[in-house]
mmCIF file of C-alpha atoms in Angstrom:
data_model
loop_
_atom_site.group_PDB
_atom_site.id
_atom_site.type_symbol
_atom_site.label_atom_id
_atom_site.label_comp_id
_atom_site.label_asym_id
_atom_site.label_seq_id
_atom_site.Cartn_x
_atom_site.Cartn_y
_atom_site.Cartn_z
ATOM 1 C CA MET V 1 7.665 13.141 0.142
ATOM 2 C CA PRO V 2 11.420 13.836 0.004
ATOM 3 C CA ASN V 3 13.445 13.040 -3.085
ATOM 4 C CA VAL V 4 15.412 9.805 -3.043
ATOM 5 C CA SER V 5 17.829 8.265 -5.513
ATOM 6 C CA LEU V 6 16.364 5.837 -8.031
ATOM 7 C CA PRO V 7 16.746 2.211 -6.921
ATOM 8 C CA ASP V 8 18.415 -0.391 -9.092
ATOM 9 C CA GLU V 9 15.684 -2.239 -11.003
ATOM 10 C CA ALA V 10 17.039 -5.658 -10.069
ATOM 11 C CA GLN V 11 17.013 -4.778 -6.369
ATOM 12 C CA LEU V 12 13.589 -3.196 -6.672
ATOM 13 C CA ARG V 13 12.268 -6.414 -8.193
ATOM 14 C CA ILE V 14 13.672 -8.411 -5.281
ATOM 15 C CA ASP V 15 12.229 -6.046 -2.691
ATOM 16 C CA MET V 16 8.826 -6.009 -4.349
ATOM 17 C CA ALA V 17 8.744 -9.802 -4.621
ATOM 18 C CA ALA V 18 9.621 -10.029 -0.935
ATOM 19 C CA LEU V 19 6.815 -7.605 -0.163
ATOM 20 C CA PHE V 20 4.250 -9.758 -1.959
ATOM 21 C CA ARG V 21 5.380 -12.856 -0.050
ATOM 22 C CA ILE V 22 5.352 -11.047 3.311
ATOM 23 C CA VAL V 23 1.872 -9.628 2.759
ATOM 24 C CA ALA V 24 0.575 -13.069 1.739
ATOM 25 C CA ARG V 25 1.979 -14.587 4.931
ATOM 26 C CA GLN V 26 0.088 -11.988 6.926
ATOM 27 C CA GLY V 27 -3.179 -12.680 5.120
ATOM 28 C CA LEU V 28 -3.648 -9.105 3.968
ATOM 29 C CA HIS V 29 -4.228 -9.901 0.283
ATOM 30 C CA GLU V 30 -7.535 -10.449 -1.514
ATOM 31 C CA ALA V 31 -7.265 -13.704 -3.465
ATOM 32 C CA VAL V 32 -5.359 -12.666 -6.630
ATOM 33 C CA ALA V 33 -7.047 -9.306 -6.995
ATOM 34 C CA ASN V 34 -4.770 -6.765 -5.290
ATOM 35 C CA HIS V 35 -1.754 -5.001 -6.772
ATOM 36 C CA PHE V 36 1.493 -3.295 -5.834
ATOM 37 C CA SER V 37 3.553 -1.118 -8.162
ATOM 38 C CA ALA V 38 6.913 0.638 -7.986
ATOM 39 C CA ALA V 39 8.313 3.323 -10.281
ATOM 40 C CA VAL V 40 11.554 2.624 -12.107
ATOM 41 C CA SER V 41 11.920 5.984 -13.865
ATOM 42 C CA ALA V 42 12.163 9.398 -12.206
ATOM 43 C CA ASP V 43 8.926 10.563 -13.849
ATOM 44 C CA GLY V 44 7.073 7.441 -12.717
ATOM 45 C CA ARG V 45 6.032 6.514 -16.242
ATOM 46 C CA ARG V 46 7.930 3.228 -16.170
ATOM 47 C CA PHE V 47 6.917 1.017 -13.280
ATOM 48 C CA LEU V 48 6.855 -2.579 -12.103
ATOM 49 C CA MET V 49 3.643 -4.351 -11.134
ATOM 50 C CA ASN V 50 2.498 -7.880 -10.409
ATOM 51 C CA PRO V 51 1.114 -9.850 -13.367
ATOM 52 C CA LYS V 52 -2.551 -10.633 -13.778
ATOM 53 C CA TRP V 53 -4.032 -12.991 -11.216
ATOM 54 C CA LYS V 54 -0.905 -14.556 -9.776
ATOM 55 C CA HIS V 55 -1.038 -15.320 -6.061
ATOM 56 C CA PHE V 56 1.161 -13.114 -3.888
ATOM 57 C CA SER V 57 2.730 -16.148 -2.208
ATOM 58 C CA ARG V 58 4.190 -17.373 -5.526
ATOM 59 C CA ILE V 59 5.489 -14.139 -6.997
ATOM 60 C CA ARG V 60 9.189 -13.989 -7.848
ATOM 61 C CA ALA V 61 11.311 -11.014 -8.823
ATOM 62 C CA SER V 62 11.346 -12.159 -12.447
ATOM 63 C CA ASP V 63 7.531 -12.323 -12.568
ATOM 64 C CA LEU V 64 7.026 -8.595 -12.189
ATOM 65 C CA VAL V 65 5.991 -6.833 -15.379
ATOM 66 C CA LEU V 66 7.645 -3.594 -16.474
ATOM 67 C CA PHE V 67 5.032 -1.187 -17.818
ATOM 68 C CA ASP V 68 5.665 1.966 -19.824
ATOM 69 C CA LEU V 69 2.992 4.657 -20.028
ATOM 70 C CA ASP V 70 4.658 5.977 -23.170
ATOM 71 C CA GLY V 71 4.665 2.583 -24.845
ATOM 72 C CA GLU V 72 1.978 0.336 -26.255
ATOM 73 C CA ALA V 73 -0.999 -0.254 -23.966
ATOM 74 C CA PRO V 74 -0.793 -3.652 -22.222
ATOM 75 C CA ASP V 75 -3.129 -6.526 -23.002
ATOM 76 C CA LEU V 76 -5.806 -6.284 -20.315
ATOM 77 C CA ASP V 77 -6.914 -9.867 -21.031
ATOM 78 C CA THR V 78 -3.629 -11.576 -20.282
ATOM 79 C CA VAL V 79 -0.970 -9.245 -18.832
ATOM 80 C CA VAL V 80 -2.768 -7.106 -16.255
ATOM 81 C CA ASP V 81 -6.387 -6.705 -15.246
ATOM 82 C CA PRO V 82 -8.214 -3.443 -16.025
ATOM 83 C CA THR V 83 -8.591 -2.334 -12.397
ATOM 84 C CA ALA V 84 -4.853 -2.586 -11.764
ATOM 85 C CA TRP V 85 -4.037 -0.641 -14.906
ATOM 86 C CA ALA V 86 -6.682 1.986 -14.157
ATOM 87 C CA ILE V 87 -5.539 2.629 -10.590
ATOM 88 C CA HIS V 88 -1.777 2.193 -10.728
ATOM 89 C CA GLY V 89 -1.285 3.553 -14.218
ATOM 90 C CA GLN V 90 -2.976 6.819 -13.304
ATOM 91 C CA MET V 91 -1.281 7.038 -9.919
ATOM 92 C CA HIS V 92 2.155 6.842 -11.541
ATOM 93 C CA ARG V 93 1.151 9.138 -14.408
ATOM 94 C CA LEU V 94 -0.278 11.875 -12.207
ATOM 95 C CA MET V 95 1.781 11.471 -9.038
ATOM 96 C CA PRO V 96 5.424 10.683 -9.916
ATOM 97 C CA GLN V 97 6.347 11.379 -6.292
ATOM 98 C CA ALA V 98 4.403 8.253 -5.323
ATOM 99 C CA ARG V 99 7.255 5.845 -5.986
ATOM 100 C CA VAL V 100 5.602 2.764 -4.482
ATOM 101 C CA VAL V 101 1.832 2.285 -4.510
ATOM 102 C CA LEU V 102 0.076 -0.476 -2.572
ATOM 103 C CA HIS V 103 -3.613 -1.269 -2.944
ATOM 104 C CA LEU V 104 -5.101 -3.895 -0.645
ATOM 105 C CA HIS V 105 -8.361 -5.067 0.892
ATOM 106 C CA PRO V 106 -6.947 -6.060 4.307
ATOM 107 C CA PRO V 107 -9.583 -7.313 6.777
ATOM 108 C CA TYR V 108 -9.571 -4.606 9.418
ATOM 109 C CA ALA V 109 -8.794 -1.564 7.269
ATOM 110 C CA THR V 110 -11.522 -2.657 4.878
ATOM 111 C CA THR V 111 -13.913 -3.053 7.795
ATOM 112 C CA VAL V 112 -13.234 0.540 8.797
ATOM 113 C CA ALA V 113 -13.685 1.570 5.143
ATOM 114 C CA THR V 114 -17.254 0.236 5.257
ATOM 115 C CA LEU V 115 -18.289 2.533 8.117
ATOM 116 C CA LYS V 116 -20.345 5.651 7.521
ATOM 117 C CA ASP V 117 -17.437 7.529 9.111
ATOM 118 C CA PRO V 118 -14.219 5.670 8.164
ATOM 119 C CA THR V 119 -11.951 8.038 10.111
ATOM 120 C CA VAL V 120 -9.114 6.222 11.864
ATOM 121 C CA LEU V 121 -9.564 7.750 15.294
ATOM 122 C CA PRO V 122 -6.390 8.202 17.362
ATOM 123 C CA ILE V 123 -6.965 5.832 20.272
ATOM 124 C CA ASP V 124 -3.450 4.422 20.596
ATOM 125 C CA GLN V 125 0.072 4.906 19.272
ATOM 126 C CA ASN V 126 -0.588 3.118 15.984
ATOM 127 C CA THR V 127 -3.847 4.844 15.114
ATOM 128 C CA ALA V 128 -2.341 8.203 16.071
ATOM 129 C CA ARG V 129 0.187 7.737 13.269
ATOM 130 C CA TYR V 130 -2.646 8.564 10.865
ATOM 131 C CA PHE V 131 -4.135 11.583 12.622
ATOM 132 C CA ASN V 132 -5.372 13.977 9.903
ATOM 133 C CA ARG V 133 -3.179 12.075 7.455
ATOM 134 C CA ILE V 134 -5.632 9.872 5.555
ATOM 135 C CA ALA V 135 -7.663 11.022 2.565
ATOM 136 C CA ILE V 136 -11.196 9.665 2.451
ATOM 137 C CA ASP V 137 -12.980 8.374 -0.646
ATOM 138 C CA SER V 138 -16.745 8.142 -0.232
ATOM 139 C CA GLY V 139 -17.531 7.746 -3.915
ATOM 140 C CA PHE V 140 -17.330 3.989 -4.524
ATOM 141 C CA SER V 141 -19.341 3.094 -7.622
ATOM 142 C CA GLY V 142 -18.161 -0.408 -8.475
ATOM 143 C CA MET V 143 -15.001 -1.879 -9.957
ATOM 144 C CA ALA V 144 -12.301 0.731 -10.585
ATOM 145 C CA ASN V 145 -11.765 -0.260 -14.198
ATOM 146 C CA SER V 146 -11.492 3.065 -16.030
ATOM 147 C CA GLU V 147 -8.755 5.650 -16.356
ATOM 148 C CA ALA V 148 -11.234 8.270 -15.169
ATOM 149 C CA GLU V 149 -11.640 6.369 -11.919
ATOM 150 C CA GLY V 150 -7.872 6.154 -11.527
ATOM 151 C CA GLU V 151 -7.633 9.902 -12.072
ATOM 152 C CA ARG V 152 -10.342 10.468 -9.464
ATOM 153 C CA LEU V 153 -8.491 8.401 -6.869
ATOM 154 C CA ALA V 154 -5.206 10.198 -7.564
ATOM 155 C CA ALA V 155 -6.939 13.554 -7.119
ATOM 156 C CA LEU V 156 -8.458 12.410 -3.835
ATOM 157 C CA LEU V 157 -5.085 11.306 -2.500
ATOM 158 C CA GLY V 158 -3.724 14.784 -3.204
ATOM 159 C CA ASP V 159 -0.844 15.682 -0.904
ATOM 160 C CA LYS V 160 -1.480 12.754 1.435
ATOM 161 C CA THR V 161 0.019 9.274 1.177
ATOM 162 C CA ARG V 162 -2.906 7.155 2.390
ATOM 163 C CA LEU V 163 -6.384 6.800 0.948
ATOM 164 C CA MET V 164 -9.228 5.092 2.788
ATOM 165 C CA MET V 165 -11.310 3.816 -0.101
ATOM 166 C CA GLY V 166 -14.895 3.731 1.173
ATOM 167 C CA ASN V 167 -16.664 0.373 0.746
ATOM 168 C CA HIS V 168 -13.528 -0.892 -0.975
ATOM 169 C CA GLY V 169 -10.135 -1.034 0.762
ATOM 170 C CA VAL V 170 -7.072 1.115 1.247
ATOM 171 C CA MET V 171 -4.182 2.593 -0.732
ATOM 172 C CA VAL V 172 -0.742 3.622 0.541
ATOM 173 C CA ALA V 173 1.961 5.507 -1.374
ATOM 174 C CA ALA V 174 5.568 5.881 -0.239
ATOM 175 C CA GLN V 175 9.102 6.601 -1.375
ATOM 176 C CA THR V 176 10.442 3.090 -0.762
ATOM 177 C CA VAL V 177 9.164 -0.462 -0.553
ATOM 178 C CA GLY V 178 10.131 -0.669 3.108
ATOM 179 C CA GLU V 179 8.258 2.476 4.084
ATOM 180 C CA ALA V 180 5.192 1.409 2.109
ATOM 181 C CA PHE V 181 5.167 -1.992 3.818
ATOM 182 C CA ASP V 182 5.501 -0.635 7.338
ATOM 183 C CA ASP V 183 2.854 1.992 6.702
ATOM 184 C CA MET V 184 0.348 -0.574 5.441
ATOM 185 C CA TYR V 185 1.249 -2.951 8.270
ATOM 186 C CA THR V 186 0.726 -0.315 10.955
ATOM 187 C CA LEU V 187 -2.465 0.977 9.358
ATOM 188 C CA GLU V 188 -3.945 -2.515 9.419
ATOM 189 C CA ARG V 189 -2.818 -3.025 13.042
ATOM 190 C CA GLY V 190 -4.340 0.302 14.002
ATOM 191 C CA CYS V 191 -7.607 -0.538 12.284
ATOM 192 C CA ARG V 192 -7.686 -3.884 14.075
ATOM 193 C CA THR V 193 -7.398 -2.092 17.410
ATOM 194 C CA LEU V 194 -10.092 0.383 16.382
ATOM 195 C CA VAL V 195 -12.509 -2.347 15.230
ATOM 196 C CA GLN V 196 -11.951 -4.301 18.435
ATOM 197 C CA ALA V 197 -12.505 -1.165 20.505
ATOM 198 C CA TYR V 198 -15.757 -0.429 18.648
ATOM 199 C CA ALA V 199 -16.851 -4.035 19.266
ATOM 200 C CA THR V 200 -16.738 -3.600 23.046
ATOM 201 C CA GLY V 201 -19.585 -1.122 22.835
ATOM 202 C CA GLN V 202 -17.796 1.093 25.334
ATOM 203 C CA PRO V 203 -17.025 4.776 24.640
ATOM 204 C CA LEU V 204 -13.683 5.310 22.913
ATOM 205 C CA ASN V 205 -10.988 7.216 24.771
ATOM 206 C CA VAL V 206 -9.834 9.323 21.814
ATOM 207 C CA LEU V 207 -6.510 11.093 22.278
ATOM 208 C CA PRO V 208 -6.511 14.903 22.435
ATOM 209 C CA ASP V 209 -5.623 16.518 19.107
ATOM 210 C CA GLU V 210 -2.282 17.859 20.372
ATOM 211 C CA ILE V 211 -1.174 14.417 21.607
ATOM 212 C CA ALA V 212 -2.307 12.707 18.422
ATOM 213 C CA GLU V 213 -0.492 15.273 16.274
ATOM 214 C CA ALA V 214 2.713 14.992 18.304
ATOM 215 C CA THR V 215 2.587 11.205 18.015
ATOM 216 C CA ALA V 216 2.056 11.372 14.247
ATOM 217 C CA ARG V 217 5.060 13.663 13.911
ATOM 218 C CA ASP V 218 7.166 11.299 16.009
ATOM 219 C CA TRP V 219 6.258 8.506 13.600
ATOM 220 C CA GLU V 220 7.368 10.683 10.674
ATOM 221 C CA SER V 221 10.779 11.150 12.274
ATOM 222 C CA ILE V 222 11.642 7.431 12.432
ATOM 223 C CA ARG V 223 11.885 6.421 8.781
ATOM 224 C CA ASP V 224 14.735 4.081 9.772
ATOM 225 C CA PHE V 225 12.278 2.104 11.905
ATOM 226 C CA SER V 226 10.124 1.355 8.859
ATOM 227 C CA LEU V 227 13.109 0.361 6.737
ATOM 228 C CA ALA V 228 14.479 -1.890 9.492
ATOM 229 C CA HIS V 229 11.101 -3.580 9.917
ATOM 230 C CA PHE V 230 11.014 -4.504 6.240
ATOM 231 C CA GLU V 231 14.630 -5.708 6.214
ATOM 232 C CA GLU V 232 13.920 -7.937 9.214
ATOM 233 C CA MET V 233 10.912 -9.439 7.452
ATOM 234 C CA LYS V 234 13.073 -10.046 4.381
ATOM 235 C CA ALA V 235 15.652 -11.764 6.575
ATOM 236 C CA ILE V 236 12.965 -14.209 7.727
ATOM 237 C CA LEU V 237 12.108 -14.946 4.093
ATOM 238 C CA ASP V 238 15.779 -15.421 3.246
ATOM 239 C CA ARG V 239 16.019 -18.068 5.937
ATOM 240 C CA GLU V 240 12.752 -19.870 5.190
ATOM 241 C CA ASP V 241 12.154 -19.471 1.435
ATOM 242 C CA PRO V 242 14.543 -17.314 -0.601
ATOM 243 C CA SER V 243 12.905 -18.289 -3.911
ATOM 244 C CA TYR V 244 11.210 -14.869 -4.102
ATOM 245 C CA ALA V 245 14.500 -13.377 -5.310
ATOM 246 C CA ASP V 246 14.669 -15.566 -8.438
#
């Protein structure tokens, strides 16, 4: 991922709060169990994350908790739940280049994650975005509530920015909130298409490798598309319910 300038914390809080609201409107969240985080410091050791068990649709910029890996460990009973701390804490500790980390259990991506082969096959423009670009975790062993599990997930992600978490969900890492949102959005759309195609029982018309690779590279060249998508979604929030920015 290319280097980018550090965002202003106040603006990052607003963008993250908007992201929670947008994702809730799209029904991609899992009750109050999923988490998003965003690094504030260059080394990733200071980062914002949603508080324990607050619904995405009610999160405001001021609700986000600032964590410091060099400070006192947070109270896992009241401030943040153990799975969030285990996953996001280790992601930011071990992968400072992962500025924004989203972990969700969205319906269609999670469906694909339950398959024996959870590969997102390139059968259209959206699924081709992920051709050879998703790490696969096949080692689910229950709730990810230990630092060792967080370390394992970070190692699996490696030099990729998406992790299909077998029997669990999905994780996306990006440089900005806007890019993370659009990536997760498109991944879920692609998985919906794939699940629907599987459901027909007909053979899939998988794109040739060279076409899939070219399409994935085209996606990587339009970062402005992802940023514009997020800004447009924020504009809808601004018109309908700007309370997220408080």
